[in-house]
Amino acid sequence: MMDLFSDIDAEERQEIVSLRKELEEANYKYYVLNMPTLSDREFDEKMRRLQDLEKAHPEMEDKNSPTQHVGSDLRPNAQNNGTGGKGKAFETVIHRYPMLSLANSYSLDEIQDWLRKLPQNVEIVCELKFDGLSISLWYDEGRLTKAVTRGDGQKGDNVINNIRTIPTIPQTIDHGPAHFEMRGEVLLPWSNFERLNKEREEQEEPLFANPRNAASGTLKLLDTDEVKRRGLTCFLYYMLGEDLPGDTHFDRLQTAKAWGFPISDAVKVCHTLDEVNDYIRYWDTERKNLPVATDGIVLKVNNLEQQQQLGYTAKTPRWAIAYKFPAEKQLTRLKQITYQVGRTGVITPVANLEPIQLSGTIVQRATLHNEDFIRSLDIRPGDYVWVEKGGEIIPKIVGRADRNDEMSATSSLNDGMMYSFPDVCPECGTPLIRVEGEAAWRCPNETGCPPQIKGKIEHFVSRKAMNIDGLGEETIDLLYRQGLLHNIADIYDLKASDIASQERFGDKSADNILAGIEASKQVPWARVLFALGIRMVGETTAKKITKRYPSIEALRSATKDELTAIEDVGTQITENIVAYFANEQNQRIIARLQQAGLQFELSEEERSTLDAPLSTKLQGQSIVISGTFEQHSRDEYKAMIEAHGGKNVGSVSKKTSFILAGDNMGPEKRKKAEELGIPLVTENAFLQMLS
Ligand code: IVH
């Protein structure tokens, strides 16, 4: 084999191999794990080097090289896919036209190089590069029929139900050819992103690093009400299909706008490099005032015939290029690492930085996530670290300066010593534990560690839990320090005089707080369960659990197997629930809360709606189940049909609405269905129907 490559030296071959490996890995970490390891720029530089090497040595061609395919946006999303890890929730759709990405550039010089390769006097359309997720909207006979994510560029997920929550996307359209596609970007506006992260912070759920990740997580939810609540938006920038109107990209976008599609107003036709430069300079500042995230500018050849002549490379069109805004990044000194203890005892290391100005705000603290993160970057107090604030609202530490650099050589406080995570809780001194497979160290002193005690009370009174007005963070801290509040049950023993005697509190505020406490006794069982603060039992999970277990007695005696059978409840959540109820202190607290009169069971009204169908999506339909299935058992499908108002019948007849067809469907049934023209619906399509 080796002799075949006589014109390539071993070093270059090695470089190709290792670049491919590195880029593959970076793609995986970016798209799949959602943990970028290379900056966009580094990634592009390495990709270019690999392209150059492959070009110089065509004998090294490999269809599997990262230069030959675009990355994937199909991320594992066990929490969100709604199938409890049991399978795929969305229909996979093969794109009618592959969804390509764009070549990136970072300077005017690079743009000039690109322009030189184009015909003379070419018109260029400049657009904003929206930083969300690409989506392809299919319009057939005037109706929105599919909304497909990019996926791996060849096939993606049909997320139409979630897309339908976006009010600016037309569901029907009176114009245009019979079949066409509109492509664009789905985004979560900054304000909604910030609100969502605030809620997640309150509930100690992991924060989304940026609106793009939040939009991605949202698009893959099965709960459309939640998607709607989060408030996605969309901008479209590309029309595809046969017999489309107009000769230029710009005209086509304006037509699309007239048809009612959401097209950005920032689209502009430019004729010279200077005009392009002005556009870039203007938007690099002005984008900070936009309601959605952008990460650059896209330049496209305006004339569609010229576009066609220029054509495509394997991954990108030659008629378009992206210019990426530089991410704001600065070096600063890490003064100290401190540790924050959360409500569930998770210890988060925090970087305390020499203050720096980044994207208009002063940054002096940034999360260091966990021990593994600190070790992977080998960060120690005294080091100079790179802090970046790109699309991210939360500043990130993205690297460390070389300790041998003149600037940082003398600065490392513990030169030569590896960083070590503390052994004991910084708040209460209890030895920390780290559960195998988890990244976080945790303080196990749930009932004696002050931030855990206060955090649990804060969670309990929060808006989505017991919603006790007036008991804010400061008041809880005050009452805790006075020895009046040690756990959530103490809230119900508070007396007006306890509160009114505090500084800055009077009779009126005491009355308000007590009224809030009294009102919380009517809060329904699902929210009470959420308020207890069992690890990983969020609002939605609590709702699902209480539907299955209408009272705390029923829940307490549930077996692990029964619990894991609940949608979205995995083994970890089950373990947490069982451990919670086994703890004697928790048992005492619950007994006191019951005594106080909280709702530990569903009300009559809630119970009566339980038996009602989940929806009427299958109302009046007779459905035959045939074959074997991957994601649910036949019994589960039967239950689902009934829960949505349908009827499960045994044999195929004229009256059958459709057949839920799995693998190896019975030949008799298949024949009969064909004769009677009864549609077969696949497992995925069926789940999609109900989602
Ligand atoms: S055009 C064939 N225009 O950027 C070219 N893309 O890095 C189709 N994007 O996958 C893309 N804003 O998700 C185009 N105004 C814009 C864009 C845009 C954002 C995204 C798109 C694409 C990615 C490429």
XYZ file of C-alpha atoms and ligand atoms in Angstrom:
715
model
C 0.000 0.000 0.000
C 2.663 2.462 1.085
C 4.417 2.410 -2.259
C 1.370 3.675 -4.076
C 1.838 7.062 -2.461
C 5.329 7.691 -3.701
C 4.814 11.442 -4.120
C 3.642 12.124 -0.591
C 6.041 12.039 2.290
C 5.261 10.234 5.498
C 4.975 13.461 7.444
C 2.276 14.884 5.163
C 0.375 11.639 5.177
C 0.507 11.639 8.948
C -0.736 15.225 8.978
C -3.700 14.336 6.765
C -4.600 11.407 8.969
C -4.351 13.364 12.176
C -6.207 16.405 10.785
C -9.051 14.152 9.660
C -9.203 12.579 13.066
C -9.061 15.906 14.862
C -11.778 17.482 12.682
C -14.018 14.439 12.967
C -13.650 14.613 16.714
C -14.279 18.366 16.788
C -17.415 17.866 14.685
C -18.629 15.201 17.059
C -17.976 17.345 20.120
C -19.629 20.361 18.514
C -22.675 18.791 16.947
C -23.282 15.768 19.106
C -21.952 16.558 22.552
C -22.665 20.255 22.240
C -19.245 20.994 23.756
C -17.104 22.803 21.199
C -13.387 22.172 21.595
C -12.117 24.355 18.743
C -13.104 27.915 17.966
C -14.779 28.399 14.575
C -11.638 29.994 13.340
C -9.328 27.180 14.453
C -11.716 24.672 12.944
C -11.761 26.497 9.611
C -7.984 26.858 9.559
C -7.492 23.158 10.117
C -10.154 22.331 7.554
C -8.438 24.520 4.994
C -5.059 22.964 5.661
C -6.613 19.537 5.145
C -8.312 20.682 1.935
C -5.000 22.010 0.627
C -3.183 18.801 1.477
C -5.875 16.658 -0.122
C -5.841 18.822 -3.220
C -2.084 18.454 -3.511
C -2.345 14.681 -3.038
C -5.439 13.407 -4.809
C -4.269 9.848 -4.203
C -5.198 10.412 -0.561
C -8.833 11.062 -1.509
C -11.321 9.574 0.910
C -15.083 9.906 0.715
C -15.210 9.801 4.501
C -12.890 12.736 4.986
C -14.465 15.615 6.944
C -13.783 17.790 3.902
C -16.443 15.786 2.074
C -19.387 16.120 4.383
C -21.120 18.701 6.500
C -21.496 18.258 10.237
C -24.647 16.895 11.771
C -27.157 18.694 13.952
C -28.663 15.463 15.172
C -27.826 15.558 18.802
C -28.702 12.886 21.288
C -31.327 14.430 23.442
C -32.347 11.769 25.907
C -33.980 14.282 28.210
C -35.972 15.896 25.481
C -36.860 13.353 22.876
C -39.827 12.375 24.913
C -39.494 8.693 24.248
C -37.613 8.151 27.490
C -34.611 6.988 25.489
C -36.696 4.248 23.918
C -36.423 5.450 20.336
C -36.769 8.207 17.836
C -39.627 10.628 18.142
C -39.589 12.445 14.810
C -40.110 11.246 11.304
C -36.871 11.141 9.314
C -37.199 12.907 5.991
C -34.799 12.806 3.067
C -34.198 16.335 1.807
C -35.446 17.024 -1.702
C -32.305 19.135 -2.113
C -29.368 18.544 0.231
C -28.944 21.193 2.916
C -25.457 22.535 2.481
C -23.437 24.811 4.676
C -21.411 27.879 3.737
C -17.687 28.464 3.370
C -16.507 30.785 6.129
C -14.273 33.805 5.900
C -12.880 36.084 8.571
C -11.441 39.095 6.778
C -12.075 41.485 3.956
C -9.042 40.005 2.186
C -10.706 36.626 2.086
C -13.899 38.173 0.761
C -11.876 39.946 -1.910
C -10.291 36.614 -2.920
C -13.754 35.131 -3.273
C -15.023 38.107 -5.278
C -12.060 37.798 -7.671
C -13.198 34.328 -8.665
C -16.643 35.630 -9.653
C -17.649 37.194 -12.986
C -16.848 40.916 -13.288
C -19.399 43.437 -12.012
C -21.318 40.774 -10.236
C -24.046 41.939 -7.872
C -23.754 40.685 -4.313
C -26.607 40.366 -1.853
C -25.512 40.938 1.728
C -27.612 39.396 4.490
C -27.328 38.816 8.196
C -26.090 35.399 9.204
C -28.600 34.304 11.794
C -27.226 32.102 14.536
C -29.895 29.482 15.027
C -30.833 26.202 13.373
C -31.498 25.762 9.714
C -34.935 24.590 8.737
C -36.539 23.631 5.462
C -40.242 24.415 5.153
C -42.084 22.421 2.497
C -45.120 23.991 0.866
C -47.248 21.662 -1.215
C -50.450 22.790 -2.894
C -50.426 25.928 -0.782
C -50.009 24.227 2.592
C -47.100 23.817 4.946
C -46.575 20.054 4.878
C -43.175 19.470 6.478
C -40.546 21.345 8.444
C -37.293 19.470 8.268
C -34.126 20.140 10.272
C -30.783 20.013 8.499
C -29.798 16.731 10.157
C -26.723 15.457 8.360
C -27.488 17.540 5.266
C -29.080 14.588 3.438
C -31.858 13.768 5.859
C -33.340 15.498 8.870
C -36.190 15.379 11.370
C -39.682 16.581 10.566
C -40.446 18.962 13.449
C -43.565 20.484 11.900
C -45.636 20.523 15.091
C -43.045 22.648 16.822
C -42.652 24.913 13.801
C -46.396 25.504 13.778
C -45.974 27.332 17.105
C -44.101 30.134 15.305
C -46.742 32.738 14.479
C -44.850 34.386 11.586
C -44.592 31.178 9.552
C -47.556 30.903 7.160
C -49.465 27.622 7.446
C -51.109 28.176 4.090
C -50.097 30.307 1.160
C -52.129 31.641 -1.748
C -49.149 32.191 -4.030
C -46.266 30.355 -5.611
C -45.850 27.087 -7.469
C -47.499 23.835 -6.357
C -44.356 22.624 -4.609
C -41.565 24.726 -3.193
C -39.384 25.086 -0.128
C -38.477 28.053 2.013
C -35.290 27.665 3.979
C -34.206 29.729 6.889
C -33.180 29.832 10.494
C -35.175 29.044 13.622
C -34.131 31.203 16.553
C -34.918 31.826 20.172
C -34.903 35.628 20.683
C -32.472 36.933 23.300
C -35.235 38.000 25.676
C -36.880 34.563 25.630
C -33.490 32.883 25.982
C -32.677 34.962 29.039
C -36.072 34.258 30.594
C -35.695 30.528 29.939
C -32.222 30.401 31.458
C -33.393 32.344 34.494
C -36.112 29.781 35.069
C -33.627 26.969 34.592
C -31.238 28.566 37.044
C -34.010 28.816 39.630
C -34.709 25.154 39.138
C -31.046 24.176 39.060
C -31.338 22.795 35.579
C -28.311 23.124 33.296
C -28.268 26.459 31.483
C -28.225 26.760 27.711
C -24.896 28.229 26.637
C -26.438 30.364 23.893
C -29.720 30.938 22.067
C -28.710 28.486 19.329
C -28.424 25.591 21.782
C -31.657 26.678 23.416
C -33.423 26.759 20.028
C -32.026 23.326 19.218
C -33.209 21.863 22.530
C -36.602 23.488 22.060
C -37.106 22.259 18.512
C -36.633 18.690 19.682
C -39.193 18.804 22.477
C -42.330 16.721 22.107
C -44.345 19.035 24.308
C -45.623 21.641 21.826
C -47.171 23.737 24.604
C -43.736 24.136 26.123
C -42.274 24.974 22.700
C -44.946 27.620 22.259
C -44.280 29.020 25.706
C -40.564 29.369 24.987
C -41.380 31.469 21.905
C -39.290 30.539 18.875
C -39.032 32.829 15.889
C -37.769 32.454 12.341
C -36.149 34.282 9.420
C -36.156 32.819 5.934
C -33.430 33.449 3.368
C -33.706 30.998 0.510
C -36.430 29.775 -1.860
C -36.001 26.441 -3.623
C -38.000 24.536 -6.208
C -39.077 24.530 -9.851
C -40.774 27.431 -11.664
C -39.959 29.988 -9.014
C -40.499 33.697 -9.625
C -37.739 36.210 -10.453
C -34.240 36.212 -11.927
C -32.380 37.368 -8.868
C -32.080 36.186 -5.310
C -33.025 39.641 -4.037
C -36.243 39.782 -6.076
C -37.156 36.314 -4.952
C -36.783 37.283 -1.309
C -38.915 40.384 -1.867
C -41.582 38.233 -3.544
C -41.451 35.818 -0.628
C -41.913 38.779 1.707
C -44.959 39.910 -0.300
C -46.364 36.378 -0.031
C -46.184 36.722 3.752
C -42.914 35.018 4.659
C -40.707 36.473 7.406
C -37.764 37.929 5.493
C -35.251 40.201 7.221
C -35.233 43.886 6.296
C -31.447 43.871 6.444
C -31.016 42.347 2.956
C -29.037 44.671 0.656
C -27.644 44.535 -2.882
C -23.986 45.662 -3.024
C -21.779 46.358 -6.040
C -18.318 46.958 -4.633
C -16.043 45.637 -1.920
C -16.371 49.012 -0.188
C -20.133 48.653 -0.012
C -19.732 45.162 1.425
C -17.262 46.525 3.947
C -19.693 49.277 4.990
C -22.434 46.703 5.426
C -20.195 44.542 7.620
C -19.011 47.489 9.719
C -22.543 48.757 10.206
C -23.959 45.420 11.302
C -21.014 44.424 13.488
C -22.168 47.197 15.842
C -25.862 47.390 15.050
C -26.457 43.654 15.506
C -26.171 44.189 19.250
C -29.565 45.899 19.054
C -31.256 43.038 17.198
C -33.699 40.811 19.073
C -31.993 37.632 17.791
C -28.431 36.302 17.656
C -26.333 36.775 14.531
C -22.775 35.613 14.020
C -21.840 37.119 10.693
C -22.860 38.232 7.244
C -23.752 36.055 4.275
C -22.767 37.197 0.802
C -24.619 35.693 -2.145
C -24.344 36.208 -5.904
C -27.587 37.958 -6.799
C -28.143 36.717 -10.351
C -29.650 33.230 -10.299
C -28.216 32.213 -13.649
C -24.759 33.181 -12.449
C -25.400 31.184 -9.283
C -26.183 28.156 -11.385
C -23.045 28.575 -13.477
C -20.892 28.829 -10.373
C -22.432 25.693 -8.871
C -21.334 23.828 -5.770
C -18.424 22.047 -4.131
C -19.192 18.853 -2.178
C -20.286 20.841 0.828
C -20.902 24.449 -0.066
C -22.199 26.639 -2.874
C -19.517 28.567 -4.767
C -21.973 31.433 -5.144
C -22.121 32.252 -1.458
C -19.736 32.815 1.430
C -20.146 33.659 5.098
C -18.154 36.324 6.897
C -17.950 35.593 10.615
C -17.821 38.445 13.090
C -14.812 38.120 15.371
C -15.800 36.726 18.774
C -14.799 39.073 21.520
C -12.024 37.394 23.416
C -9.553 38.676 25.984
C -6.816 37.483 28.217
C -7.148 38.145 31.930
C -5.729 36.857 35.181
C -7.509 34.193 37.175
C -7.215 35.547 40.696
C -8.856 32.744 42.550
C -11.186 29.776 42.217
C -14.125 29.836 44.596
C -16.891 27.278 45.003
C -20.648 27.665 44.963
C -22.926 25.168 46.656
C -26.305 24.704 45.004
C -29.640 23.609 46.432
C -28.935 19.960 45.611
C -25.398 20.152 46.984
C -23.626 20.381 43.606
C -20.333 22.239 43.968
C -19.649 24.589 41.051
C -16.150 26.051 40.732
C -16.182 29.726 39.795
C -13.327 31.699 38.252
C -12.755 35.054 39.936
C -11.083 37.182 37.302
C -9.229 40.446 37.078
C -12.158 42.521 35.681
C -12.199 43.058 31.901
C -14.537 44.803 29.490
C -16.124 42.368 26.988
C -18.951 43.129 24.539
C -20.080 46.075 26.579
C -20.141 44.482 30.021
C -17.570 44.059 32.762
C -16.706 40.431 33.343
C -15.195 39.325 36.614
C -16.639 35.898 37.174
C -17.128 32.882 34.931
C -18.118 29.317 35.617
C -15.453 26.631 35.486
C -18.227 23.978 35.307
C -16.569 21.069 37.129
C -13.290 19.407 37.994
C -12.878 17.765 34.576
C -13.185 21.103 32.806
C -10.484 22.663 34.992
C -8.192 19.684 34.474
C -8.730 19.530 30.723
C -7.525 23.125 30.374
C -5.012 22.693 33.225
C -6.087 25.954 34.810
C -4.544 27.113 38.101
C -5.014 30.298 40.093
C -2.583 32.923 38.825
C -2.825 31.770 35.215
C -3.835 34.075 32.403
C -6.980 32.722 30.793
C -8.857 33.531 27.605
C -12.380 34.755 28.220
C -14.762 34.814 25.283
C -18.175 36.302 24.823
C -19.301 35.433 21.337
C -22.848 34.288 20.676
C -22.816 33.456 24.341
C -24.343 35.766 26.837
C -22.495 33.965 29.606
C -18.746 34.570 29.361
C -16.736 31.435 28.803
C -13.188 30.506 29.632
C -11.894 29.016 26.419
C -8.208 28.518 27.099
C -5.107 29.374 29.033
C -2.064 31.374 27.986
C 1.228 29.526 27.822
C 2.856 29.718 31.260
C 6.208 30.381 29.586
C 4.904 33.542 27.977
C 6.657 36.600 29.271
C 3.421 37.995 30.555
C 2.309 35.024 32.584
C 5.615 33.352 33.457
C 5.806 34.725 36.951
C 2.130 34.766 37.645
C 1.234 31.185 38.416
C 0.735 30.973 42.146
C 1.211 27.262 42.478
C 3.756 26.685 39.765
C 4.170 23.063 38.810
C 1.380 21.851 41.065
C -1.660 20.276 39.487
C -4.958 21.789 40.479
C -6.930 19.800 43.010
C -10.619 20.032 43.767
C -11.461 20.523 47.476
C -12.167 17.404 49.538
C -14.681 19.045 51.806
C -17.666 21.337 51.345
C -16.543 24.980 51.463
C -19.718 25.866 53.374
C -20.103 23.119 55.963
C -16.887 21.078 55.882
C -18.564 17.767 55.027
C -16.395 15.454 52.852
C -17.550 15.709 49.234
C -18.702 12.770 47.141
C -18.623 12.194 43.408
C -21.046 9.652 42.016
C -19.540 7.474 39.324
C -20.449 8.710 35.884
C -21.317 12.220 37.113
C -19.100 15.228 36.511
C -20.106 17.050 39.674
C -18.800 16.801 43.207
C -21.591 17.045 45.716
C -21.958 17.861 49.400
C -24.087 15.079 50.912
C -25.047 17.128 53.987
C -28.507 17.910 52.633
C -30.031 18.898 55.939
C -27.119 20.702 57.581
C -25.400 22.661 54.815
C -26.637 26.300 54.864
C -26.831 27.015 51.086
C -28.618 23.702 50.566
C -31.096 24.419 53.341
C -31.791 27.946 52.092
C -31.765 26.847 48.433
C -34.398 24.183 49.121
C -36.621 26.715 50.875
C -36.162 29.227 48.031
C -37.118 26.554 45.518
C -40.131 25.521 47.597
C -41.578 29.043 47.706
C -40.711 29.890 44.071
C -43.386 30.927 41.604
C -43.783 27.620 39.798
C -43.742 25.677 43.052
C -45.729 26.952 46.074
C -45.666 30.564 44.879
C -45.402 32.167 48.333
C -45.121 35.879 47.739
C -42.954 37.941 50.034
C -40.611 35.143 51.057
C -37.627 36.158 48.945
C -33.984 35.167 49.173
C -33.138 37.870 51.719
C -36.081 37.132 54.000
C -35.312 33.441 53.941
C -31.702 34.203 54.835
C -32.824 36.433 57.675
C -35.289 33.931 59.108
C -32.738 31.146 58.710
C -30.131 33.114 60.646
C -32.684 33.837 63.370
C -33.231 30.125 63.727
C -36.847 30.374 62.583
C -36.515 28.540 59.264
C -34.563 25.331 58.939
C -36.612 23.379 56.488
C -39.681 23.760 54.306
C -42.045 22.533 57.018
C -40.957 25.375 59.356
C -42.648 27.810 56.955
C -46.044 26.608 58.159
C -45.117 27.227 61.815
C -44.197 30.878 61.220
C -46.207 33.362 63.252
C -46.987 36.976 62.401
C -44.880 38.111 65.371
C -41.851 36.127 64.079
C -41.877 38.205 60.922
C -43.134 41.534 62.224
C -40.392 41.634 64.841
C -37.691 41.578 62.143
C -36.009 44.802 61.130
C -37.627 46.414 58.074
C -40.769 44.278 58.489
C -44.053 45.494 59.854
C -47.471 44.045 60.514
C -48.519 44.595 56.924
C -45.676 42.654 55.338
C -46.059 39.931 57.943
C -49.748 39.640 57.045
C -48.909 39.434 53.356
C -46.426 36.654 53.876
C -48.824 34.724 56.078
C -51.590 35.144 53.500
C -49.218 33.740 50.861
C -48.407 30.786 53.106
C -52.087 30.148 53.704
C -52.890 30.310 49.981
C -50.119 27.816 49.211
C -52.168 25.157 51.014
C -54.376 25.026 47.934
C -51.506 24.507 45.472
C -52.182 21.255 43.567
C -50.362 18.002 44.245
C -48.192 18.144 41.109
C -46.701 21.457 42.147
C -46.271 20.294 45.730
C -44.285 17.310 44.454
C -42.154 19.632 42.325
C -41.699 21.967 45.315
C -40.270 19.170 47.480
C -37.133 19.544 45.386
C -36.383 15.887 44.678
C -33.335 15.876 42.436
C -34.180 15.927 38.719
C -37.932 15.986 39.347
C -38.787 19.104 37.375
C -42.159 20.640 36.791
C -43.129 18.461 33.826
C -41.874 15.237 35.368
C -43.815 16.007 38.554
C -46.983 16.413 36.468
C -46.461 13.082 34.776
C -45.780 11.335 38.075
C -48.872 12.711 39.788
C -51.048 11.668 36.871
C -49.900 8.122 37.440
C -49.849 8.433 41.251
C -52.799 10.541 42.363
C -51.685 10.597 46.013
C -48.469 10.610 47.989
C -49.385 7.263 49.550
C -49.609 5.707 46.100
C -46.309 7.261 45.069
C -44.534 6.188 48.239
C -45.412 2.563 47.645
C -44.529 2.556 43.932
C -41.856 0.075 42.884
C -38.809 1.121 40.900
C -40.085 -0.730 37.837
C -43.399 1.059 37.998
C -41.700 4.410 38.291
C -39.342 3.881 35.363
C -42.346 2.928 33.225
C -43.540 6.546 33.436
C -42.659 8.607 30.386
C -39.492 10.658 30.938
C -38.699 8.960 34.249
C -35.406 7.129 33.905
C -33.516 5.024 36.425
C -31.707 8.038 37.874
C -34.916 9.912 38.655
C -36.407 6.730 40.078
C -33.400 6.284 42.379
C -33.753 9.885 43.538
C -37.458 9.477 44.317
C -36.957 6.252 46.210
C -34.023 7.695 48.172
C -36.026 10.805 48.998
C -38.899 8.889 50.541
C -36.566 6.492 52.363
C -34.936 9.385 54.218
C -36.350 9.734 57.728
C -35.941 13.471 57.917
C -37.913 13.821 54.673
C -40.606 11.572 56.104
C -40.905 13.845 59.133
C -41.073 16.937 56.936
C -43.824 15.441 54.776
C -45.804 14.441 57.856
C -45.635 18.035 59.088
C -46.641 19.402 55.683
C -49.591 17.012 55.608
C -50.513 18.177 59.064
C -50.378 21.774 57.838
C -52.955 20.916 55.170
C -51.002 20.884 51.890
C -52.415 19.010 48.912
C -50.833 15.581 48.705
C -53.407 14.141 46.346
C -55.268 15.111 43.213
C -58.475 17.017 43.727
C -61.798 15.515 42.635
C -61.777 17.818 39.660
C -58.285 16.759 38.606
C -59.216 13.111 38.987
C -62.253 13.483 36.768
C -60.164 14.876 33.932
C -57.699 11.996 34.298
C -60.079 9.506 32.757
C -60.888 11.830 29.906
C -58.937 11.209 26.728
C -55.576 12.952 26.455
C -56.718 14.360 23.161
C -59.316 13.748 20.505
C -56.732 13.321 17.774
C -57.971 9.802 16.990
C -61.634 10.445 17.776
C -63.919 8.181 15.758
C -61.047 6.253 14.146
C -60.851 2.455 14.044
C -57.252 1.354 14.072
C -55.753 -2.074 13.504
C -52.359 -2.845 15.009
C -50.230 -5.301 13.062
C -46.597 -6.464 13.170
C -43.815 -5.900 15.652
C -42.632 -2.543 16.949
C -39.416 -1.035 18.206
C -40.422 1.829 20.422
C -43.433 0.611 22.362
C -45.198 -2.665 22.977
C -48.495 -3.472 21.265
C -50.269 -2.976 24.587
C -48.763 0.458 24.922
C -49.939 1.347 21.416
C -53.392 0.087 22.263
C -53.435 2.283 25.356
C -52.238 5.258 23.316
C -54.978 4.797 20.742
C -57.596 4.747 23.463
C -56.043 7.661 25.325
C -56.414 9.764 22.200
C -60.034 8.838 21.624
C -59.534 6.095 19.005
C -60.673 2.480 18.945
C -58.359 -0.478 18.537
C -59.964 -3.173 16.409
C -58.750 -6.670 15.567
C -59.460 -7.150 11.892
C -59.226 -5.068 8.759
C -62.501 -3.980 7.229
C -63.960 -1.168 5.155
C -64.428 0.752 8.378
C -60.762 0.609 9.359
C -59.279 4.097 9.331
C -55.661 2.965 9.120
C -53.301 0.222 10.126
C -50.528 0.910 12.584
C -48.017 -1.245 10.729
C -44.840 -2.555 12.323
C -42.264 -4.958 10.912
C -43.376 -8.341 9.588
C -46.986 -7.367 9.272
C -49.287 -10.343 8.698
C -49.610 -11.083 4.927
C -53.379 -11.538 5.152
C -53.865 -8.136 6.732
C -51.531 -6.520 4.231
C -53.425 -8.051 1.308
C -56.761 -6.982 2.674
C -55.520 -3.473 3.349
C -54.281 -3.191 -0.229
C -57.593 -4.419 -1.593
C -59.581 -1.949 0.462
C -57.095 0.894 0.022
C -56.549 1.291 3.767
C -53.455 3.334 4.568
C -50.529 1.845 6.507
C -48.986 4.150 9.086
C -45.502 3.485 10.389
C -44.606 3.570 14.051
C -42.763 6.879 13.706
C -45.512 8.505 11.715
C -48.031 7.383 14.313
C -46.020 8.862 17.184
C -45.610 12.039 15.195
C -49.367 12.135 14.721
C -49.869 12.113 18.481
C -47.009 14.369 19.480
S -27.764 30.589 2.908
C -26.821 26.932 0.260
N -28.253 32.691 4.373
O -25.586 29.453 8.127
C -26.687 28.008 1.250
N -27.530 30.701 5.465
O -22.920 28.123 7.975
C -27.791 28.054 2.195
N -27.443 30.875 7.898
O -26.594 26.233 7.240
C -27.543 28.926 3.329
N -28.123 32.964 8.044
O -28.172 27.605 8.702
C -27.857 31.406 4.362
N -28.782 34.613 5.555
C -28.397 33.342 5.551
C -28.085 32.641 6.722
C -27.645 31.315 6.645
C -27.742 31.894 8.718
C -26.943 29.577 8.358
C -27.585 28.379 7.683
C -26.438 27.605 7.104
C -25.290 28.094 7.915
C -23.998 27.945 7.157
